[in-house]
Coordinates of N, CA, C and O in Angstrom, one line a residue:
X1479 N 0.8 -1.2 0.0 CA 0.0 0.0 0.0 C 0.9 1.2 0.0 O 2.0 1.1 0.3
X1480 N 0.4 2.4 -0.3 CA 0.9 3.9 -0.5 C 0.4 4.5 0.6 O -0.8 4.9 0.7
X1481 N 1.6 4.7 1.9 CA 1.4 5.5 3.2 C 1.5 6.6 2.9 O 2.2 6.8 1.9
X1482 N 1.0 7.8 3.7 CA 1.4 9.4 3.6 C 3.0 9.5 3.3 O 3.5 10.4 2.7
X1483 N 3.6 8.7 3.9 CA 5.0 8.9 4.1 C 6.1 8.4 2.3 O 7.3 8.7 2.1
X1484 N 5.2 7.7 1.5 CA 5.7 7.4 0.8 C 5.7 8.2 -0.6 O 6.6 8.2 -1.4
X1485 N 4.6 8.8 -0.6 CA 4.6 10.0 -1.9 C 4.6 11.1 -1.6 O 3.6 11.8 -1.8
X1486 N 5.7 11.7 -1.1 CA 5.8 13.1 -0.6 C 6.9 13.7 -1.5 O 8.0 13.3 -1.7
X1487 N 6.2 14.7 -1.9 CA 6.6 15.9 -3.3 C 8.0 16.4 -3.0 O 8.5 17.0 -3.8
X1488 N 8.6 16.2 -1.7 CA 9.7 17.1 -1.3 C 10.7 15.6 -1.3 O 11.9 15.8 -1.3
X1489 N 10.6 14.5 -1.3 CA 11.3 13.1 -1.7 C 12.6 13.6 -2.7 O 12.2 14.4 -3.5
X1490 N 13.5 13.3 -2.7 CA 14.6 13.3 -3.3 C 15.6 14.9 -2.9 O 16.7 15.2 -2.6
X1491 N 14.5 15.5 -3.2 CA 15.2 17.0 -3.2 C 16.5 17.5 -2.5 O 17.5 18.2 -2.9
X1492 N 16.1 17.0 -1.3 CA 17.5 17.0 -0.2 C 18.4 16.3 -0.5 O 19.6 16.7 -0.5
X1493 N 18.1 15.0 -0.9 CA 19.4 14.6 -2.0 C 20.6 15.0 -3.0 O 21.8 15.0 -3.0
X1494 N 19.3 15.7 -4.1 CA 19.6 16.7 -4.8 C 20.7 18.0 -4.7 O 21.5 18.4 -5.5
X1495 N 20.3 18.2 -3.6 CA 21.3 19.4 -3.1 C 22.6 19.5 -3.3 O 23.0 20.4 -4.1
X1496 N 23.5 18.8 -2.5 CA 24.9 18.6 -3.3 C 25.2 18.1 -4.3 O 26.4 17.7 -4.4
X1497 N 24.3 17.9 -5.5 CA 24.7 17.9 -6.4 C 24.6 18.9 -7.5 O 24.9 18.9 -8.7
X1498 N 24.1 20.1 -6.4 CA 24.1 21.5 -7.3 C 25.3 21.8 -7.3 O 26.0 21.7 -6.3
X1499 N 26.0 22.4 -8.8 CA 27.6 22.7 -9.1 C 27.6 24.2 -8.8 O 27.0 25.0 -9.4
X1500 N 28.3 24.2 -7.8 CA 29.0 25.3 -7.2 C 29.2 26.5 -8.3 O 28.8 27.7 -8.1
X1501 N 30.0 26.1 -9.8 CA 30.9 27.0 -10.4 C 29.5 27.1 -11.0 O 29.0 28.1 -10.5
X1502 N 28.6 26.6 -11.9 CA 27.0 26.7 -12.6 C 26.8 27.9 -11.6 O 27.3 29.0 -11.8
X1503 N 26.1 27.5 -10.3 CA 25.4 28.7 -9.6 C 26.5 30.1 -9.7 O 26.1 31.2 -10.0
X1504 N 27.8 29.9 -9.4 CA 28.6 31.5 -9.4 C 28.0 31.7 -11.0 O 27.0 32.4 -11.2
X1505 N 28.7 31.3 -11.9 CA 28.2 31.9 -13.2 C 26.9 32.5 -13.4 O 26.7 33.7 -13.5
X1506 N 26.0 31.5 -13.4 CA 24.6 32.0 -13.1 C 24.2 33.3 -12.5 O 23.4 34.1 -13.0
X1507 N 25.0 33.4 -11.0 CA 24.5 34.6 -10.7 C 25.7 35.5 -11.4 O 25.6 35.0 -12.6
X1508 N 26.6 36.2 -11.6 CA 27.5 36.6 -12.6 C 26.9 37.3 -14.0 O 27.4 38.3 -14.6
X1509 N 26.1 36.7 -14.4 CA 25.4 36.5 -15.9 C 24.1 37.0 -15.3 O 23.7 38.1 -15.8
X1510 N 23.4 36.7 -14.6 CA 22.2 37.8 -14.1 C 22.6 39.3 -13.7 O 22.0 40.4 -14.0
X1511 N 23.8 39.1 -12.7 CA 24.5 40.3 -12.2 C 24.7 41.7 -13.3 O 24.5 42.9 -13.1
X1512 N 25.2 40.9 -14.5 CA 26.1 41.4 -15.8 C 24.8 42.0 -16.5 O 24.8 43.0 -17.1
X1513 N 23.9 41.2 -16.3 CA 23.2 41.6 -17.6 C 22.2 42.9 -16.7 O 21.8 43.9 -17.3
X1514 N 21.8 42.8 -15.3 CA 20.7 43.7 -14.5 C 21.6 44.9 -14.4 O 21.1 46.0 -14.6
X1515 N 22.9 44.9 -14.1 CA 23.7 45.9 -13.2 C 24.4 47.0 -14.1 O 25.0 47.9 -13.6
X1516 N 24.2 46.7 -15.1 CA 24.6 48.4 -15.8 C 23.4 49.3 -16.3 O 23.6 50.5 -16.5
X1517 N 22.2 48.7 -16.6 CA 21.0 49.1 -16.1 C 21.1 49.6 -14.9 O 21.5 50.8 -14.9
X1518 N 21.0 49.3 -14.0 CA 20.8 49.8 -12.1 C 21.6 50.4 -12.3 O 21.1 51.5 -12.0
X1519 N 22.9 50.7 -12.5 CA 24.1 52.0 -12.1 C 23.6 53.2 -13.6 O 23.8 54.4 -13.4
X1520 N 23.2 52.8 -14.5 CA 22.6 54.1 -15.2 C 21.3 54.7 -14.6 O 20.9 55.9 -14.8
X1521 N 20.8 53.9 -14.0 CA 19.3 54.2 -13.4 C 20.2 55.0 -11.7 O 19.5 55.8 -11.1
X1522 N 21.3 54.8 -11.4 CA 21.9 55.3 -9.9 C 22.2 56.7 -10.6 O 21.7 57.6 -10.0
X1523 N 22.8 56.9 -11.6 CA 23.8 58.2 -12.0 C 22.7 59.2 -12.6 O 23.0 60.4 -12.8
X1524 N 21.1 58.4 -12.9 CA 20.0 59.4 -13.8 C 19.4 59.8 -12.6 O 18.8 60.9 -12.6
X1525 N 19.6 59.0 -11.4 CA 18.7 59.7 -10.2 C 19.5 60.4 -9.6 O 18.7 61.3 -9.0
X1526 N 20.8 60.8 -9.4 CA 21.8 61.4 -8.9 C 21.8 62.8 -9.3 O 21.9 63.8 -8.6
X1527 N 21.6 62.4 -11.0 CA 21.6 63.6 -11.6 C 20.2 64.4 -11.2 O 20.0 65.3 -10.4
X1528 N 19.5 63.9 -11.8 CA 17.8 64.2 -11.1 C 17.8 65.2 -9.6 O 17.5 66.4 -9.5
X1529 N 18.4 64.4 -8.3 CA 18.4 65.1 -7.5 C 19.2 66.1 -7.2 O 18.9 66.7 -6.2
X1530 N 20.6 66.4 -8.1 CA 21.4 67.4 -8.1 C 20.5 68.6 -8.9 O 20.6 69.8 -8.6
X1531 N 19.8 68.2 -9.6 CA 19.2 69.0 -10.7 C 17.5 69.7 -9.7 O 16.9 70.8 -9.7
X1532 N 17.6 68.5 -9.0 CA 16.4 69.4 -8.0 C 16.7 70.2 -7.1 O 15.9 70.9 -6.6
X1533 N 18.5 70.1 -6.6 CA 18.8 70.7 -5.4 C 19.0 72.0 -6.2 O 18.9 73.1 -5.5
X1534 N 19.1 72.2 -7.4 CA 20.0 73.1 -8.3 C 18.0 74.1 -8.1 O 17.7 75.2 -7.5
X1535 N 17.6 73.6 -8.5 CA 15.7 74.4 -9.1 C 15.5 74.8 -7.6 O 15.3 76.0 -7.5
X1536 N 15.3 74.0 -6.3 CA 14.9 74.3 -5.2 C 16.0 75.8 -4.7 O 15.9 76.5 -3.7
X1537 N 16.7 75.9 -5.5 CA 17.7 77.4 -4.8 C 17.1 78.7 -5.6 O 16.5 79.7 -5.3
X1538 N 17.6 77.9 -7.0 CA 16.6 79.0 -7.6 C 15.0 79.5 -7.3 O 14.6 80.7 -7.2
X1539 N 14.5 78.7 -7.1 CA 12.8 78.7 -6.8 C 13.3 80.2 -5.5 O 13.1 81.4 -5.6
X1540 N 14.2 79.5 -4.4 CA 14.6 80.3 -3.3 C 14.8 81.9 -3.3 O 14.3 82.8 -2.7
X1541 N 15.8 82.0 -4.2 CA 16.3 83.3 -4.6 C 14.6 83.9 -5.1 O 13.9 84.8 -4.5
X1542 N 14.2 83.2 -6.4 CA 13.2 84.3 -7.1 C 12.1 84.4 -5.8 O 11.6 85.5 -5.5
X1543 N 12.1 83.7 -5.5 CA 10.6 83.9 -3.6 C 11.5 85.3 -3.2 O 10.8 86.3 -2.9
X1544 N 12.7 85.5 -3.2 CA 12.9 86.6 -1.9 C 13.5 88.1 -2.9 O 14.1 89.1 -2.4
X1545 N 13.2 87.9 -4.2 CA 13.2 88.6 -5.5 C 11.7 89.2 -5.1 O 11.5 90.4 -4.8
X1546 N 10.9 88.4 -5.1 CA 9.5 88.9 -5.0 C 9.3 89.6 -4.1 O 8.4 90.4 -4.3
X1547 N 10.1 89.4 -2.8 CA 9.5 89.7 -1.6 C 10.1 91.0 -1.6 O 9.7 92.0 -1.1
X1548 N 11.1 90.9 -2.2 CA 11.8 92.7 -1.9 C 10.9 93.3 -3.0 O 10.5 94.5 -2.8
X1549 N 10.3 92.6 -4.5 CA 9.6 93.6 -5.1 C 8.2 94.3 -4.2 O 7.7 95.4 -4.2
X1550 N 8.0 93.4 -3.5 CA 6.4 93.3 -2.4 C 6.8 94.6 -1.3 O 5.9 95.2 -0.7
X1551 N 7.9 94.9 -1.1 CA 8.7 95.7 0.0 C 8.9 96.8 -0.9 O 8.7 97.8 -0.3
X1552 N 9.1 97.0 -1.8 CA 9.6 98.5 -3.3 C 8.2 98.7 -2.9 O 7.8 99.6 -2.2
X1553 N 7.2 97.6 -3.5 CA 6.0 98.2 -3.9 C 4.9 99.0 -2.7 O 3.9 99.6 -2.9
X1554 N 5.6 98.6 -1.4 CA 4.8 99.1 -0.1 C 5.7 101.1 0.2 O 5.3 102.2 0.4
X1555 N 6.7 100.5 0.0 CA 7.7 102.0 0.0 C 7.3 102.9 -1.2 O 7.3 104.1 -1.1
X1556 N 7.1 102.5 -2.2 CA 6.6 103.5 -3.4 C 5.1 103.7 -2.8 O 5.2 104.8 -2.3
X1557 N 4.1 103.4 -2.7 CA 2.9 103.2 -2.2 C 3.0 104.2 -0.6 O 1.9 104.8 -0.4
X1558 N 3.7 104.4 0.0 CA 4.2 105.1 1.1 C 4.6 106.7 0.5 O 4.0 107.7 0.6
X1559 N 5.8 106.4 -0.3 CA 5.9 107.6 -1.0 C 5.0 108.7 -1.7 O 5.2 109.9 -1.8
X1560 N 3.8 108.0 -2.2 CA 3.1 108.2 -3.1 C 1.8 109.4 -2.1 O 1.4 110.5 -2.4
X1561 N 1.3 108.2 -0.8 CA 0.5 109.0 0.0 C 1.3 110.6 0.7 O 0.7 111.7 0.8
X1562 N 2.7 110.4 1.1 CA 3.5 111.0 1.3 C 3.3 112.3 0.5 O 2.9 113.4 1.1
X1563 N 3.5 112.2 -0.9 CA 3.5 112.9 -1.7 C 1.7 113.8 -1.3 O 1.5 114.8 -0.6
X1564 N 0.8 112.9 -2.2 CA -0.8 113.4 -1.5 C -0.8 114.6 -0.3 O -1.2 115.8 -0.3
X1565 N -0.3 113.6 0.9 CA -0.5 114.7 2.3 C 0.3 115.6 2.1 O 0.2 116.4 3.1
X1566 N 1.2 116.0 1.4 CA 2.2 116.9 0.8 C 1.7 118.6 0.4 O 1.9 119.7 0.7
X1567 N 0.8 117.3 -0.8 CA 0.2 118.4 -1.8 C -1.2 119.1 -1.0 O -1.9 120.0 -1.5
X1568 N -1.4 118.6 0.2 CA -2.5 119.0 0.7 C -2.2 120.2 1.4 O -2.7 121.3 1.3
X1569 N -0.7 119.7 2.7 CA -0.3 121.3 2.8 C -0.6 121.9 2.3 O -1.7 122.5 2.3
X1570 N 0.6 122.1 1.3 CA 0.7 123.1 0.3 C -0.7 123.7 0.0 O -0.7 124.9 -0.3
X1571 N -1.7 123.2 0.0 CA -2.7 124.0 -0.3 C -3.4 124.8 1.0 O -3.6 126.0 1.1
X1572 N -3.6 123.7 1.9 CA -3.6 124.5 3.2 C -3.1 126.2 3.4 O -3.6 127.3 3.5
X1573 N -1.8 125.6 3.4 CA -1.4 126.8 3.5 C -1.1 128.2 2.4 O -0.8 129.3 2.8
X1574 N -1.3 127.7 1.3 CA -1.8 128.6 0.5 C -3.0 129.4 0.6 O -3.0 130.5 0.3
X1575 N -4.1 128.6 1.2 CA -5.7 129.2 1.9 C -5.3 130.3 2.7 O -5.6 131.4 2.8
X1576 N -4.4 129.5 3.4 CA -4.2 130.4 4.7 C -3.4 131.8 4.3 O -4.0 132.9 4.7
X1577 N -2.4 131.9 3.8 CA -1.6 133.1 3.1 C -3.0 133.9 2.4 O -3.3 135.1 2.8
X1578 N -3.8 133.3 1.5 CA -5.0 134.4 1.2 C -5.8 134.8 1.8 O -6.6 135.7 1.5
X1579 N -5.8 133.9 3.0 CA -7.0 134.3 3.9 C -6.2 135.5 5.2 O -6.7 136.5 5.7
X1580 N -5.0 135.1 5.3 CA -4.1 136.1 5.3 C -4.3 137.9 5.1 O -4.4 138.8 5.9
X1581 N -4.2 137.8 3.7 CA -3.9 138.7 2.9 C -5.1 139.6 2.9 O -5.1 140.8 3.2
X1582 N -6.4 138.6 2.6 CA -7.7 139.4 2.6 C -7.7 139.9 3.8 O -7.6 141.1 3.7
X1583 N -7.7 139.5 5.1 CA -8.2 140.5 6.2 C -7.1 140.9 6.5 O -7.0 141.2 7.7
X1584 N -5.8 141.1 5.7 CA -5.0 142.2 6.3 C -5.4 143.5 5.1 O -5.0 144.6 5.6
X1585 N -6.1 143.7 3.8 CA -6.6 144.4 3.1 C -7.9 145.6 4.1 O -8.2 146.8 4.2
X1586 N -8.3 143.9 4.7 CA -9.7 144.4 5.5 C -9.6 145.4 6.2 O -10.2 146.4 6.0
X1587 N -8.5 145.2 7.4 CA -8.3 146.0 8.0 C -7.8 147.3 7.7 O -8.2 148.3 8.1
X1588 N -6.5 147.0 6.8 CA -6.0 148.5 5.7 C -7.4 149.3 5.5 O -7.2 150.5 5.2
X1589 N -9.0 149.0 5.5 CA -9.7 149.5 4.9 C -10.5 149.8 5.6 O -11.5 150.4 5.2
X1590 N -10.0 149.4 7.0 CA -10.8 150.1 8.4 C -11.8 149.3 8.6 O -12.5 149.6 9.6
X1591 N -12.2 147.9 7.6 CA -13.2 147.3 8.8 C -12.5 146.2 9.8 O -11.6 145.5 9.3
X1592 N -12.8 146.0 11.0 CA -12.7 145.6 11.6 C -13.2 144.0 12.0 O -14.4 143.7 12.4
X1593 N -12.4 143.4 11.9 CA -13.0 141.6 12.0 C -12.9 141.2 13.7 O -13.1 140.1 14.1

């Protein structure tokens, strides 16, 4: 009769074993090595490059942000200047009113009326 013990799929295998040739398996792996690994080291030197190339864009990116920020700073000091200028011209009118308003009642009085 056929026990569990007598048709078992893993039978010989262990046998098998030292009869795997040493120099077959080095080759083998060698020849997978050869054929994957100048692929993988072109794919190391394209990512290398890649991230030198992003360290290079992330500075630039850097510099133009603080390009901006000083145009954002021109544009608040011109914008300063500008009201500057406004309350300026406003004096100047003020006190222009004032010099004629001045002038008239110093006429006034030259003419004897009395304010």
């Amino acid at each position: 009769g056929v026990g569990p013990s007598d048709a078992s799929p893993d039978e010989g295998v262990v046998e098998d074993l030292p009869l795997i040739d040493e120099k077959a398996v080095e080759q083998l792996t060698e020849g997978l090595i050869s054929h994957y690994l100048p692929d993988l080291q072109r794919s190391k030197s394209a990512l290398q490059e890649l991230t030198q190339n992003q360290v290079v864009l992330l500075e630039t990116l850097e510099q133009e942000i603080s390009k901006f920020k000083e145009c954002n700073s021109i544009v608040d000091i011109n914008a300063l200047f500008s009201e500057a200028k406004h309350y300026h011209n406003k004096l100047v009118n003020i006190r222009n009113e004032m010099m004629m308003l001045h002038e008239k009642t110093s006429k006034l009085k030259v003419s004897g009326i009395n304010i």
